[in-house]
PDB file of N, CA and C in Angstrom:
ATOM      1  N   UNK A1201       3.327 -12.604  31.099  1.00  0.00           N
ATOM      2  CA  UNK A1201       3.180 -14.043  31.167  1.00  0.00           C
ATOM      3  C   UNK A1201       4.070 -14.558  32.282  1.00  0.00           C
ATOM      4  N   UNK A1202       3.440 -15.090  33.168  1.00  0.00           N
ATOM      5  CA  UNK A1202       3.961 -16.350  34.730  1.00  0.00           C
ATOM      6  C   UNK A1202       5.032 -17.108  33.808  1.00  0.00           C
ATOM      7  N   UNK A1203       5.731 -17.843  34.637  1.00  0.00           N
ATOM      8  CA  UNK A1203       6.638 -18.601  34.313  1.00  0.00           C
ATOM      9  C   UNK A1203       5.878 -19.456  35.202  1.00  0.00           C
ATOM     10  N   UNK A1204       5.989 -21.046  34.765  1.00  0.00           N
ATOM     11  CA  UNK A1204       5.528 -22.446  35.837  1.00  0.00           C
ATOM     12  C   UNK A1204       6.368 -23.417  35.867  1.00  0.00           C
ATOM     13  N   UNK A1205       6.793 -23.050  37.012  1.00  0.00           N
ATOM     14  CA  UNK A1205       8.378 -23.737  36.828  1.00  0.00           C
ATOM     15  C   UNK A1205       7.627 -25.715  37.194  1.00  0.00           C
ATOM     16  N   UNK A1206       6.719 -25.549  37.718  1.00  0.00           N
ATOM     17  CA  UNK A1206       6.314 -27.114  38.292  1.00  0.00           C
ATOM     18  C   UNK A1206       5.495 -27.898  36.830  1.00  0.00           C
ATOM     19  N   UNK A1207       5.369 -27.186  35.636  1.00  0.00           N
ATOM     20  CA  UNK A1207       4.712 -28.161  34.536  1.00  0.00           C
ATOM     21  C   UNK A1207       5.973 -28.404  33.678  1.00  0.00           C
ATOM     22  N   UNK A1208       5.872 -29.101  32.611  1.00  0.00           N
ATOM     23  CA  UNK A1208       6.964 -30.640  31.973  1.00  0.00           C
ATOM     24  C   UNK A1208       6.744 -29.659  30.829  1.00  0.00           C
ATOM     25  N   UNK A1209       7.876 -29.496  30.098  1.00  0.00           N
ATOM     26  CA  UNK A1209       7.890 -28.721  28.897  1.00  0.00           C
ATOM     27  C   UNK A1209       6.827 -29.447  27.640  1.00  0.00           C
ATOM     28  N   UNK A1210       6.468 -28.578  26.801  1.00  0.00           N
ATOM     29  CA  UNK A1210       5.385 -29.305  25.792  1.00  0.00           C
ATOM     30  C   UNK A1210       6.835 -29.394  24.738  1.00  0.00           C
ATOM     31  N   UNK A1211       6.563 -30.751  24.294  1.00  0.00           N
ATOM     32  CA  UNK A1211       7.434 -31.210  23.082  1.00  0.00           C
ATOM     33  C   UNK A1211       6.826 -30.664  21.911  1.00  0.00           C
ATOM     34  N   UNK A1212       7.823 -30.795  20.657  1.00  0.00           N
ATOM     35  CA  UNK A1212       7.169 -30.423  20.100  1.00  0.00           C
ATOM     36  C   UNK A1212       6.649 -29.262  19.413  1.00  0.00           C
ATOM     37  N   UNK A1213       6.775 -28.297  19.983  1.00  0.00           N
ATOM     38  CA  UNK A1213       6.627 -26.871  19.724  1.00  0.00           C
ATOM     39  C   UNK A1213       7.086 -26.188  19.804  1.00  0.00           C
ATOM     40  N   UNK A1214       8.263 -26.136  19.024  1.00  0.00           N
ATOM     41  CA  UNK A1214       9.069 -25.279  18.977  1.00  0.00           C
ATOM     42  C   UNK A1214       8.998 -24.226  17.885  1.00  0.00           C
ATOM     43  N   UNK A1215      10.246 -24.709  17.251  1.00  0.00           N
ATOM     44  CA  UNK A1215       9.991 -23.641  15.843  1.00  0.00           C
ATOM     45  C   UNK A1215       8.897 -23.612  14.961  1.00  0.00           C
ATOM     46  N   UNK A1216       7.960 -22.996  14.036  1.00  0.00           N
ATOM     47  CA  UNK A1216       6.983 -23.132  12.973  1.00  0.00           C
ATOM     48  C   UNK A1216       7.483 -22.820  12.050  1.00  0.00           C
ATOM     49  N   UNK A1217       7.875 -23.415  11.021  1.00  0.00           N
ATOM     50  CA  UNK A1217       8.736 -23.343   9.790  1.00  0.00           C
ATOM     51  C   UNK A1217       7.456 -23.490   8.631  1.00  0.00           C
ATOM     52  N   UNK A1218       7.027 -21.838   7.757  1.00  0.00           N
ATOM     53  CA  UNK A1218       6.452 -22.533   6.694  1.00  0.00           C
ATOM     54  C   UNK A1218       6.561 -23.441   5.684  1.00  0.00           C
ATOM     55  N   UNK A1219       5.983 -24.329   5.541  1.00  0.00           N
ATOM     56  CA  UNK A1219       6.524 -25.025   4.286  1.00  0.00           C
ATOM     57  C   UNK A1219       6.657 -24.224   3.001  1.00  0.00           C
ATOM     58  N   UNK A1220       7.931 -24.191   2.096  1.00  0.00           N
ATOM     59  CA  UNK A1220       7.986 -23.483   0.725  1.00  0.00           C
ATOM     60  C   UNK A1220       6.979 -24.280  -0.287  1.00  0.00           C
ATOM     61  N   UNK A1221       7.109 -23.714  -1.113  1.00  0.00           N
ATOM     62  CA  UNK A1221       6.071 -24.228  -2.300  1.00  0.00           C
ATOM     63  C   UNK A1221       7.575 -25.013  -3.290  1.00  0.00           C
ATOM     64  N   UNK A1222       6.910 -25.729  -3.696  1.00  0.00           N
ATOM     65  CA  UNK A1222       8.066 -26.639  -5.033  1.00  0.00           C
ATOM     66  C   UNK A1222       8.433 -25.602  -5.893  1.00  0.00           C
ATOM     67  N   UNK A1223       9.652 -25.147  -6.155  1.00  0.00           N
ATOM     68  CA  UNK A1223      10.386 -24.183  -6.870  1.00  0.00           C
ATOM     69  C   UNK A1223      10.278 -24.851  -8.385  1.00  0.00           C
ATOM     70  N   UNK A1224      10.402 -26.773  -8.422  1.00  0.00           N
ATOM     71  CA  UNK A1224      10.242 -27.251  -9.700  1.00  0.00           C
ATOM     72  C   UNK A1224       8.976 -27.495 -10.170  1.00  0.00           C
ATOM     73  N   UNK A1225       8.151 -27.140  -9.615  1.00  0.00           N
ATOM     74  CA  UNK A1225       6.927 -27.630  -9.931  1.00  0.00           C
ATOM     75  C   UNK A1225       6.512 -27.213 -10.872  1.00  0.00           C
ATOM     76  N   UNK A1226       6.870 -26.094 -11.683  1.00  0.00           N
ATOM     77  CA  UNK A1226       6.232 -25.465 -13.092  1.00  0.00           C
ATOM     78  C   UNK A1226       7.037 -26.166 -14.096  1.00  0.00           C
ATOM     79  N   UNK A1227       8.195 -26.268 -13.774  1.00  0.00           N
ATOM     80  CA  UNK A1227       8.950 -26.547 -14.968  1.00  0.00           C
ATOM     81  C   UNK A1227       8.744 -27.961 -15.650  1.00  0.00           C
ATOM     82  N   UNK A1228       8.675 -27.476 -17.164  1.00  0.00           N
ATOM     83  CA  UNK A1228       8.350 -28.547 -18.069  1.00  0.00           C
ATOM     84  C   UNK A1228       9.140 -29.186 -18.866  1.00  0.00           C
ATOM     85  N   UNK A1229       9.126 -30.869 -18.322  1.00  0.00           N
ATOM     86  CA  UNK A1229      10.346 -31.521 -18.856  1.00  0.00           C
ATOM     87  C   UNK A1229      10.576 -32.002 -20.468  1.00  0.00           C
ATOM     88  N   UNK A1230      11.238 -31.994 -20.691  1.00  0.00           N
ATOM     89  CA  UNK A1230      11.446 -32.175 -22.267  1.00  0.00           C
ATOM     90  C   UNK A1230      11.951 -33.637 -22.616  1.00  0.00           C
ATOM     91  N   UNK A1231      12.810 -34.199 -21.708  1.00  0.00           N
ATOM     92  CA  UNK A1231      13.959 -35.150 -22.234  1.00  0.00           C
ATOM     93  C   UNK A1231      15.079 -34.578 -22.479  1.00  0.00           C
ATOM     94  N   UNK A1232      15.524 -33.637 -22.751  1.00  0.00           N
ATOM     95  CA  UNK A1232      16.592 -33.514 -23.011  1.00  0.00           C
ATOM     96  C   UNK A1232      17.388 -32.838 -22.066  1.00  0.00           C
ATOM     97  N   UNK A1233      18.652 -33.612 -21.208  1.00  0.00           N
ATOM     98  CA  UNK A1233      19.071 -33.493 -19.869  1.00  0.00           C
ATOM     99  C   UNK A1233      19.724 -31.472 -20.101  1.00  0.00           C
ATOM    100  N   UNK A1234      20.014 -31.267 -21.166  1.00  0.00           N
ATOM    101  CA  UNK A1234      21.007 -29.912 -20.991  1.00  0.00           C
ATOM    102  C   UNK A1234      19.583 -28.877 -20.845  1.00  0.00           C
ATOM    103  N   UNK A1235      18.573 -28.975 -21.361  1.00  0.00           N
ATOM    104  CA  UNK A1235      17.658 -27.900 -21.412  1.00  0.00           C
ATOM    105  C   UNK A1235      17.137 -28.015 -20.196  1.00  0.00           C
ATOM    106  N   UNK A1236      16.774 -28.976 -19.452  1.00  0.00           N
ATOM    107  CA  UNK A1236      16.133 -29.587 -18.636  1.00  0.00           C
ATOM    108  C   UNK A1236      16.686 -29.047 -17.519  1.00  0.00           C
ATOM    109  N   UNK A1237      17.755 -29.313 -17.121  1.00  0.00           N
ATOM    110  CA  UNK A1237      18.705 -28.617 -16.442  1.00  0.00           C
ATOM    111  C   UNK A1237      18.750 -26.906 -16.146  1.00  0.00           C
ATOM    112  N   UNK A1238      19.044 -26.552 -17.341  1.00  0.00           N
ATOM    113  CA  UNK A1238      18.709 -25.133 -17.400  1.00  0.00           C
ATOM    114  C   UNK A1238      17.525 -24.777 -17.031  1.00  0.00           C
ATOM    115  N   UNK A1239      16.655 -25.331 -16.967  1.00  0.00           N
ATOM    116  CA  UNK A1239      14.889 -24.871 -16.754  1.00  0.00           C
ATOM    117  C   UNK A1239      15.320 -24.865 -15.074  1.00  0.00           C
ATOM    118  N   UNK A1240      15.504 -25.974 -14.779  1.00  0.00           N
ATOM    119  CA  UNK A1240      15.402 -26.194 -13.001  1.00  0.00           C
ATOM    120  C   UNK A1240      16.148 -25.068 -12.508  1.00  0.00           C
ATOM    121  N   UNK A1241      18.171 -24.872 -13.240  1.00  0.00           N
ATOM    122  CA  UNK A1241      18.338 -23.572 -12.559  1.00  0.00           C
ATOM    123  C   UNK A1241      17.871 -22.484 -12.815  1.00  0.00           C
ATOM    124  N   UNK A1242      17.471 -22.409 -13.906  1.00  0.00           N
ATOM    125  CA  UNK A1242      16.392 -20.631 -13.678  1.00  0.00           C
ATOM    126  C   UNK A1242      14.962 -20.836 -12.979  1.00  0.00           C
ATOM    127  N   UNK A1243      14.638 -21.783 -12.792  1.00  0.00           N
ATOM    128  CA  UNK A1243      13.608 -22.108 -11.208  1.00  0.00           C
ATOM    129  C   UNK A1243      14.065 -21.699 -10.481  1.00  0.00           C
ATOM    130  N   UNK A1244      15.278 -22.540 -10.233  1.00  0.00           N
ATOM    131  CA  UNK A1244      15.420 -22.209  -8.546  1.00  0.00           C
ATOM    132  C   UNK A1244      16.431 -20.928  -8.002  1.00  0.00           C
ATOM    133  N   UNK A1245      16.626 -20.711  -9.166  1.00  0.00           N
ATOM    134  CA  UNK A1245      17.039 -19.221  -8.979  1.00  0.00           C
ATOM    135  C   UNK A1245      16.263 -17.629  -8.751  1.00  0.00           C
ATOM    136  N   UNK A1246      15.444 -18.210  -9.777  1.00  0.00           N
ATOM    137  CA  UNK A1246      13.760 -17.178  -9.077  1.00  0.00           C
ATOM    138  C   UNK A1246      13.580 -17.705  -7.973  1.00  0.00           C
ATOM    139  N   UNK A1247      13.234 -18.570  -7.486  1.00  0.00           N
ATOM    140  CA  UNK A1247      13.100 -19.496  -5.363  1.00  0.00           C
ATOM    141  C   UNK A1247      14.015 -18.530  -5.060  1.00  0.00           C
ATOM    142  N   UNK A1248      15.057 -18.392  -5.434  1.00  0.00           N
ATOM    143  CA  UNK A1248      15.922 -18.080  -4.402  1.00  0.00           C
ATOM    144  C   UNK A1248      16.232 -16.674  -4.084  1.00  0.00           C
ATOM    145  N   UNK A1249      16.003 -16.422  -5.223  1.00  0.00           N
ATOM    146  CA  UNK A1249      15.794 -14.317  -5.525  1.00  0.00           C
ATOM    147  C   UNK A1249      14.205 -14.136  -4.738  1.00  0.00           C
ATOM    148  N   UNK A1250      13.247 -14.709  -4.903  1.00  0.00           N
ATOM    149  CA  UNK A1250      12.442 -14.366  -4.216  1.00  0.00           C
ATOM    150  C   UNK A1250      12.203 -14.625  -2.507  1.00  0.00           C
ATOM    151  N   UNK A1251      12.892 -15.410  -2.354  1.00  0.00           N
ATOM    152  CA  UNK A1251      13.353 -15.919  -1.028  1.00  0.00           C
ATOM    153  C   UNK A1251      14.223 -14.962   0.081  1.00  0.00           C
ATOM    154  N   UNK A1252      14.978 -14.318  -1.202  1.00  0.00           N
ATOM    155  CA  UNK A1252      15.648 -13.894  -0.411  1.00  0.00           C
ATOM    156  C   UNK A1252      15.189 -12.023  -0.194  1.00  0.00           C
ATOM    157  N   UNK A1253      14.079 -12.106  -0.861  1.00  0.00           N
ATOM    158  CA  UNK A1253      12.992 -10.943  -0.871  1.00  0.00           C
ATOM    159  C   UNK A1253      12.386 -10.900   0.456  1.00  0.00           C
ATOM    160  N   UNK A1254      12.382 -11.635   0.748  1.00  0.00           N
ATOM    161  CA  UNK A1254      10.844 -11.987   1.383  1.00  0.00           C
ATOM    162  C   UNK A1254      11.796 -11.713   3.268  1.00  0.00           C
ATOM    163  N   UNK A1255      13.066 -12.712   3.204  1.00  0.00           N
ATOM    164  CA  UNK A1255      13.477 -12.708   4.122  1.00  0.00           C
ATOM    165  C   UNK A1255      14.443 -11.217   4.403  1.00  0.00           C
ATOM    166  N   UNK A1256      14.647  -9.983   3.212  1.00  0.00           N
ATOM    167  CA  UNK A1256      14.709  -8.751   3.340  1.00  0.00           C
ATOM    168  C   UNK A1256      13.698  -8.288   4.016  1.00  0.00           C
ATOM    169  N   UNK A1257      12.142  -8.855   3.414  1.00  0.00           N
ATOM    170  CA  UNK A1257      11.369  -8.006   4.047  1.00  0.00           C
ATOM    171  C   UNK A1257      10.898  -8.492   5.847  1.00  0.00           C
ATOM    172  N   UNK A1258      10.982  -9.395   5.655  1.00  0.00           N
ATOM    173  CA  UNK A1258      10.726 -10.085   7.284  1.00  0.00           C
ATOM    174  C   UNK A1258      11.977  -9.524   8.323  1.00  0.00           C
ATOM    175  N   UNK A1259      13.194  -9.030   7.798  1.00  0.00           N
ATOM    176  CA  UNK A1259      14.350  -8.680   8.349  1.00  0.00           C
ATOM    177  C   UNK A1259      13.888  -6.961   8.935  1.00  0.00           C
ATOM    178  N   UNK A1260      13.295  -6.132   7.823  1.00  0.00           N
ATOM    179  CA  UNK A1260      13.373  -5.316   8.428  1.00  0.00           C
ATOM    180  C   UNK A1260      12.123  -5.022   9.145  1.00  0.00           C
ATOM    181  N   UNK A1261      10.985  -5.463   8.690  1.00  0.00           N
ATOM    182  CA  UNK A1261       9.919  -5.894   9.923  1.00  0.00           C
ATOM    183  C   UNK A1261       9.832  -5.905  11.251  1.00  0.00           C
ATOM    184  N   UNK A1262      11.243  -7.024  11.936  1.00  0.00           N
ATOM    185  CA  UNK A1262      11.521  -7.235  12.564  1.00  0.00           C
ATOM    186  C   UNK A1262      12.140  -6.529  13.265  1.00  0.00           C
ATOM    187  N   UNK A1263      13.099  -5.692  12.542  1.00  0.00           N
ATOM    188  CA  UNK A1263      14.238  -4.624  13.109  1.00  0.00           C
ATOM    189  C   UNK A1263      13.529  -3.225  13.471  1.00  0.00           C
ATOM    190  N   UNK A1264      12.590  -2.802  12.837  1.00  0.00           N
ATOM    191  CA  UNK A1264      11.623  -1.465  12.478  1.00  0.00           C
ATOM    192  C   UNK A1264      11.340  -1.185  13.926  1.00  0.00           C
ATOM    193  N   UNK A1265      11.889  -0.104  14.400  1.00  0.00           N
ATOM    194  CA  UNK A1265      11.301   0.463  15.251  1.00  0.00           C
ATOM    195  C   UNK A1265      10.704   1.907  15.677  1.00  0.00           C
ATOM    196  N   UNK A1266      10.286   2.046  14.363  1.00  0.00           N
ATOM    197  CA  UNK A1266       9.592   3.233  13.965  1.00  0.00           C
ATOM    198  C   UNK A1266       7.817   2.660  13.829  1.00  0.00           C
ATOM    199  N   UNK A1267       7.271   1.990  15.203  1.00  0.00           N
ATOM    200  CA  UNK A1267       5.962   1.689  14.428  1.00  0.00           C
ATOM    201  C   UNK A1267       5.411   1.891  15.866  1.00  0.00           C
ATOM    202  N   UNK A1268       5.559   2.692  16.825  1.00  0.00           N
ATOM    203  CA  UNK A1268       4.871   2.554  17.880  1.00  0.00           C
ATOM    204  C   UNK A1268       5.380   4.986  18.398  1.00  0.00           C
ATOM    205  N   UNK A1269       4.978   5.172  19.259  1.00  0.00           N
ATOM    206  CA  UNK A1269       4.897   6.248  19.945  1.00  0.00           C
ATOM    207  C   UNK A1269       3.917   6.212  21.424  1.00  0.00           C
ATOM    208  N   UNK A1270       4.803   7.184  22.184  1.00  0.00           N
ATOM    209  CA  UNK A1270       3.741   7.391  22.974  1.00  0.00           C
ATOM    210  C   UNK A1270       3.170   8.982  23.733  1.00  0.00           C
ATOM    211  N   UNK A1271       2.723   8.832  24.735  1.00  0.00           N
ATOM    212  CA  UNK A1271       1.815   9.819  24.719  1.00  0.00           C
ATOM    213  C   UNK A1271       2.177   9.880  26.155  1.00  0.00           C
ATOM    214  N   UNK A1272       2.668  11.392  26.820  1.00  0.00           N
ATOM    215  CA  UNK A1272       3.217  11.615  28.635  1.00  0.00           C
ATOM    216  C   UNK A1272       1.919  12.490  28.728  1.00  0.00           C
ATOM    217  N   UNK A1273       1.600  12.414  29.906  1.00  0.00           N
ATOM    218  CA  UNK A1273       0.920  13.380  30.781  1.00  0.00           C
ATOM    219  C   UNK A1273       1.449  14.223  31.917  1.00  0.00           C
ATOM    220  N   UNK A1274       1.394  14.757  32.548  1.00  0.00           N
ATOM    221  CA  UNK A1274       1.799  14.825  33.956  1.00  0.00           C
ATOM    222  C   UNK A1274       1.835  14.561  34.753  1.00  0.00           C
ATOM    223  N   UNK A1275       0.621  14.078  35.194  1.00  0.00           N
ATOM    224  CA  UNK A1275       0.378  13.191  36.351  1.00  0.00           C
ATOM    225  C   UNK A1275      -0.160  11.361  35.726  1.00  0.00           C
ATOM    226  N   UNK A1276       0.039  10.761  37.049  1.00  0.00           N
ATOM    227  CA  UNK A1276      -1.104   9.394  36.590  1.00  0.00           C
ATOM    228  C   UNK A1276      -2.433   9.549  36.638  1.00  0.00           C
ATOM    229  N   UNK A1277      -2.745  10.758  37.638  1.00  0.00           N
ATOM    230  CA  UNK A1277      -4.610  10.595  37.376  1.00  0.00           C
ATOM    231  C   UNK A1277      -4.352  11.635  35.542  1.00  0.00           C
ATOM    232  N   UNK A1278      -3.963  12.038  35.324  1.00  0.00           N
ATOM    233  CA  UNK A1278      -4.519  12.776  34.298  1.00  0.00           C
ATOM    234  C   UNK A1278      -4.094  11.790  32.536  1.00  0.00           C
ATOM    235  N   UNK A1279      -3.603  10.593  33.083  1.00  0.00           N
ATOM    236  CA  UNK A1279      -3.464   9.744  32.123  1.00  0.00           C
ATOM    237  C   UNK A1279      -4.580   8.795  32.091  1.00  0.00           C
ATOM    238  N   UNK A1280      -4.590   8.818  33.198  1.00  0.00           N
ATOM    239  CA  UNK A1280      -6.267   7.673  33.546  1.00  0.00           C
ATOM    240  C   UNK A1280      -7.116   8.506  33.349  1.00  0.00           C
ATOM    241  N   UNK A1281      -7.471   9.639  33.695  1.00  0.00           N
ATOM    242  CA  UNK A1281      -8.594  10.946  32.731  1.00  0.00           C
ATOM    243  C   UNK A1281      -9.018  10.877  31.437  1.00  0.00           C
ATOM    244  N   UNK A1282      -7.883  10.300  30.864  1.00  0.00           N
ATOM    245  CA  UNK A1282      -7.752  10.544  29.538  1.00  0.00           C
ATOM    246  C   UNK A1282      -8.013   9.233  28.773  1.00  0.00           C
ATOM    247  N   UNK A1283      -7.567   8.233  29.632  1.00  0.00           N
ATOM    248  CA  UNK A1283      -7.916   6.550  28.709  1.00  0.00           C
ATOM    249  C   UNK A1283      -9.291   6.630  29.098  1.00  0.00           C
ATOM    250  N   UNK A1284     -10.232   7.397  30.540  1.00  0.00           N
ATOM    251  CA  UNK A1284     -11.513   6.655  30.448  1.00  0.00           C
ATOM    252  C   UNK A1284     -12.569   7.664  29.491  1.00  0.00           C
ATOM    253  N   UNK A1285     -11.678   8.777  29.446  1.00  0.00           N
ATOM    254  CA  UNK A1285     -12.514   9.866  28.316  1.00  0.00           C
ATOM    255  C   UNK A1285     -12.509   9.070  27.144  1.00  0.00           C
ATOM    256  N   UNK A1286     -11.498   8.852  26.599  1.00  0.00           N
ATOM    257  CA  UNK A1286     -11.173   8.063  25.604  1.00  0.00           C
ATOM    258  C   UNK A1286     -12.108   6.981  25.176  1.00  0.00           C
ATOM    259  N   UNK A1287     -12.496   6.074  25.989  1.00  0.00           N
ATOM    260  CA  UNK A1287     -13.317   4.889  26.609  1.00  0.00           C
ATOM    261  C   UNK A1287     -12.332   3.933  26.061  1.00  0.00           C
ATOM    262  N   UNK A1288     -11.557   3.645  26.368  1.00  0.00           N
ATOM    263  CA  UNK A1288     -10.519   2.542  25.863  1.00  0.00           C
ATOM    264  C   UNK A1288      -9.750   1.440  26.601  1.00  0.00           C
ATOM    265  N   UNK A1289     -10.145   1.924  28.597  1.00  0.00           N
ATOM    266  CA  UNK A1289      -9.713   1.307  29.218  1.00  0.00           C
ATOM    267  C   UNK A1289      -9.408   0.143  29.365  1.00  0.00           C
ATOM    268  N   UNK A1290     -10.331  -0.314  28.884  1.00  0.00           N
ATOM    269  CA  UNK A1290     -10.339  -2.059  28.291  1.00  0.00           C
ATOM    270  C   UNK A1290      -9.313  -2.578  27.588  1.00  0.00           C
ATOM    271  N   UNK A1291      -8.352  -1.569  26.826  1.00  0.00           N
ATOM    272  CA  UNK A1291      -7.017  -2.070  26.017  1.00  0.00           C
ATOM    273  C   UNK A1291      -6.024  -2.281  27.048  1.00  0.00           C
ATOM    274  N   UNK A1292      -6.300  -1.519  27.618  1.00  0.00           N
ATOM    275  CA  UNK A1292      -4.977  -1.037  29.196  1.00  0.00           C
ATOM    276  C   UNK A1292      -4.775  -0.141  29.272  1.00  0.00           C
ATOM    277  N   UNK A1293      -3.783   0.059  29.608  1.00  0.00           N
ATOM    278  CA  UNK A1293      -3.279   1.391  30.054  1.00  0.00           C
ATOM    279  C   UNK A1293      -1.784   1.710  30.159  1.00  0.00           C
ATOM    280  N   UNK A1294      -1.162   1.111  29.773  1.00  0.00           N
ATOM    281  CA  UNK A1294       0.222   1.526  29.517  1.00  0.00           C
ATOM    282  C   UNK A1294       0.783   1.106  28.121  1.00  0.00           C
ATOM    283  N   UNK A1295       0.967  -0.287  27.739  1.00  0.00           N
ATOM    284  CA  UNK A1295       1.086  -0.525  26.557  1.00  0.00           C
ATOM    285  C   UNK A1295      -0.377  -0.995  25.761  1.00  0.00           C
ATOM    286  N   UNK A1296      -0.946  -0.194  24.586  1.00  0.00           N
ATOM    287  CA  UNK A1296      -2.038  -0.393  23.638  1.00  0.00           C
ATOM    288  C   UNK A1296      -1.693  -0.733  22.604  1.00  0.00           C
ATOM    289  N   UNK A1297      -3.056  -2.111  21.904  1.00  0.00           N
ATOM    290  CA  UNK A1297      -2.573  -2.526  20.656  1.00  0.00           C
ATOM    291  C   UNK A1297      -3.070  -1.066  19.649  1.00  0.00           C
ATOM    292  N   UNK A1298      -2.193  -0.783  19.215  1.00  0.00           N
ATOM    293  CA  UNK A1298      -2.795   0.114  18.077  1.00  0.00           C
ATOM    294  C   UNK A1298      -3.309   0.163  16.723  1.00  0.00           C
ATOM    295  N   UNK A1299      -3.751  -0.934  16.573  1.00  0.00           N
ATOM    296  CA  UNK A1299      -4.775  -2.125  15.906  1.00  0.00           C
ATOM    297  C   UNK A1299      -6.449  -2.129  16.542  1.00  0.00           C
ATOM    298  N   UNK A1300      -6.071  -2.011  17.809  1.00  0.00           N
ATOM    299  CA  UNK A1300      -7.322  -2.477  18.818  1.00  0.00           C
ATOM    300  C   UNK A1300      -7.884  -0.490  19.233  1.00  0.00           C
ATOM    301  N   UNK A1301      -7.311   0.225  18.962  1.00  0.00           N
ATOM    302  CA  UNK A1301      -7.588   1.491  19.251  1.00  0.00           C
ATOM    303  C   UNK A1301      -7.631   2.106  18.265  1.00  0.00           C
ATOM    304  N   UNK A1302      -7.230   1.892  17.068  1.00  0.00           N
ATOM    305  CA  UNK A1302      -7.903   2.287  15.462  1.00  0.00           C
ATOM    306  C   UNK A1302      -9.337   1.616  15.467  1.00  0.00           C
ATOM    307  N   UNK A1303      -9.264   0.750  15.592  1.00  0.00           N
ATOM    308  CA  UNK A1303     -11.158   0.141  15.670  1.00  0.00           C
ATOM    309  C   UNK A1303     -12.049   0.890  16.476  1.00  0.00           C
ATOM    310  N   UNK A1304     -11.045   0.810  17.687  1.00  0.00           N
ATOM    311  CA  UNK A1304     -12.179   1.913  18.723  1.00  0.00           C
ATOM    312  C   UNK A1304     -12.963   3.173  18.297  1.00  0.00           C
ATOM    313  N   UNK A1305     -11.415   3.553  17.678  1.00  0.00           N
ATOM    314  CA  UNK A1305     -12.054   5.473  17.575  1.00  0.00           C
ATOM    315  C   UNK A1305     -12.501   5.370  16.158  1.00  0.00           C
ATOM    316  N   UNK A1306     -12.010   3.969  15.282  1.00  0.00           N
ATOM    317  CA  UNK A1306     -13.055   3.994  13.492  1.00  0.00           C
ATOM    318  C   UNK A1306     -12.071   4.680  12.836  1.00  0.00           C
ATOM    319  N   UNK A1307     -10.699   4.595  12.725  1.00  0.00           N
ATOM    320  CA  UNK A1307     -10.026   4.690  12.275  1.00  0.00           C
ATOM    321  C   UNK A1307      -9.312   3.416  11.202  1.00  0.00           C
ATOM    322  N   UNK A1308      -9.789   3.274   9.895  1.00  0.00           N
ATOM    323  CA  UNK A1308      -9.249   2.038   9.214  1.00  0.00           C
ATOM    324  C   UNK A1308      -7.865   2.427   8.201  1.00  0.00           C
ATOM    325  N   UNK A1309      -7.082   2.371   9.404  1.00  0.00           N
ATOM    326  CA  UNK A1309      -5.371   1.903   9.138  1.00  0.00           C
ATOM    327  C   UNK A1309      -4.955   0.972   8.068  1.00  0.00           C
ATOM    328  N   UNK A1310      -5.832  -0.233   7.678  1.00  0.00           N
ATOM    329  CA  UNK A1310      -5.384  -1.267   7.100  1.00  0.00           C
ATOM    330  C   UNK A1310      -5.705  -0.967   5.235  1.00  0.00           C
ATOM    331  N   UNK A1311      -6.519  -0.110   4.729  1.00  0.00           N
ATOM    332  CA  UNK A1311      -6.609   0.130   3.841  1.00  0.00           C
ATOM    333  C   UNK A1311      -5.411   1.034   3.479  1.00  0.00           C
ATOM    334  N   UNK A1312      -4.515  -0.481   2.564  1.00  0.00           N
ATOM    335  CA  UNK A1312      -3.425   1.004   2.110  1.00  0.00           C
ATOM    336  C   UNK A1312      -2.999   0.782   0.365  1.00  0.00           C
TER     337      UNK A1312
END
């Protein structure tokens, strides 16, 4: 991706923050402030145990760099030999989605 140094930044778009779901929204009020109470903190204590699940799992997602490999040849023609045998040229040729080259060759990765 170009950099354009001559266009005006887009406002606005920055971060995308999902919205959470209401942690109180199940809980059923009674009237009576001590039970009531107790309901909300064991709500939002599941919110927050699960929250903090989620952002374990987005953590190591992120960190994982066990999800890619690659593949040397010897030469460059014998790498380009091999992507047009392949017929895949169309992904590229140096970095491939390997998403987009499981489809190619009919390989379904996503069933797990």
């Amino acid at each position: 991706m170009a950099f354009n140094f001559t266009s005006k930044p887009k406002i606005g778009t920055g971060f995308n923050f999902n919205k959470a779901a209401d942690p109180l929204k199940d809980v059923e009020y009674t009237g009576d402030l001590e039970k009531d109470s107790a309901e909300e903190l064991t709500a939002m204590q599941a919110a927050y145990r699960e929250r903090a699940k989620q952002e374990q799992d987005r953590f190591k997602n992120a960190t994982d760099s066990e999800y890619w490999f690659a593949v040397c040849f010897k030469t460059r023609e014998h790498k380009d030999a091999f992507i047009k045998a392949m017929n895949v040229g169309h992904l590229g040729d140096k970095y491939i989605d390997g998403h987009a080259l499981a489809r190619v060759l009919g390989i379904d990765i996503e069933s797990d």
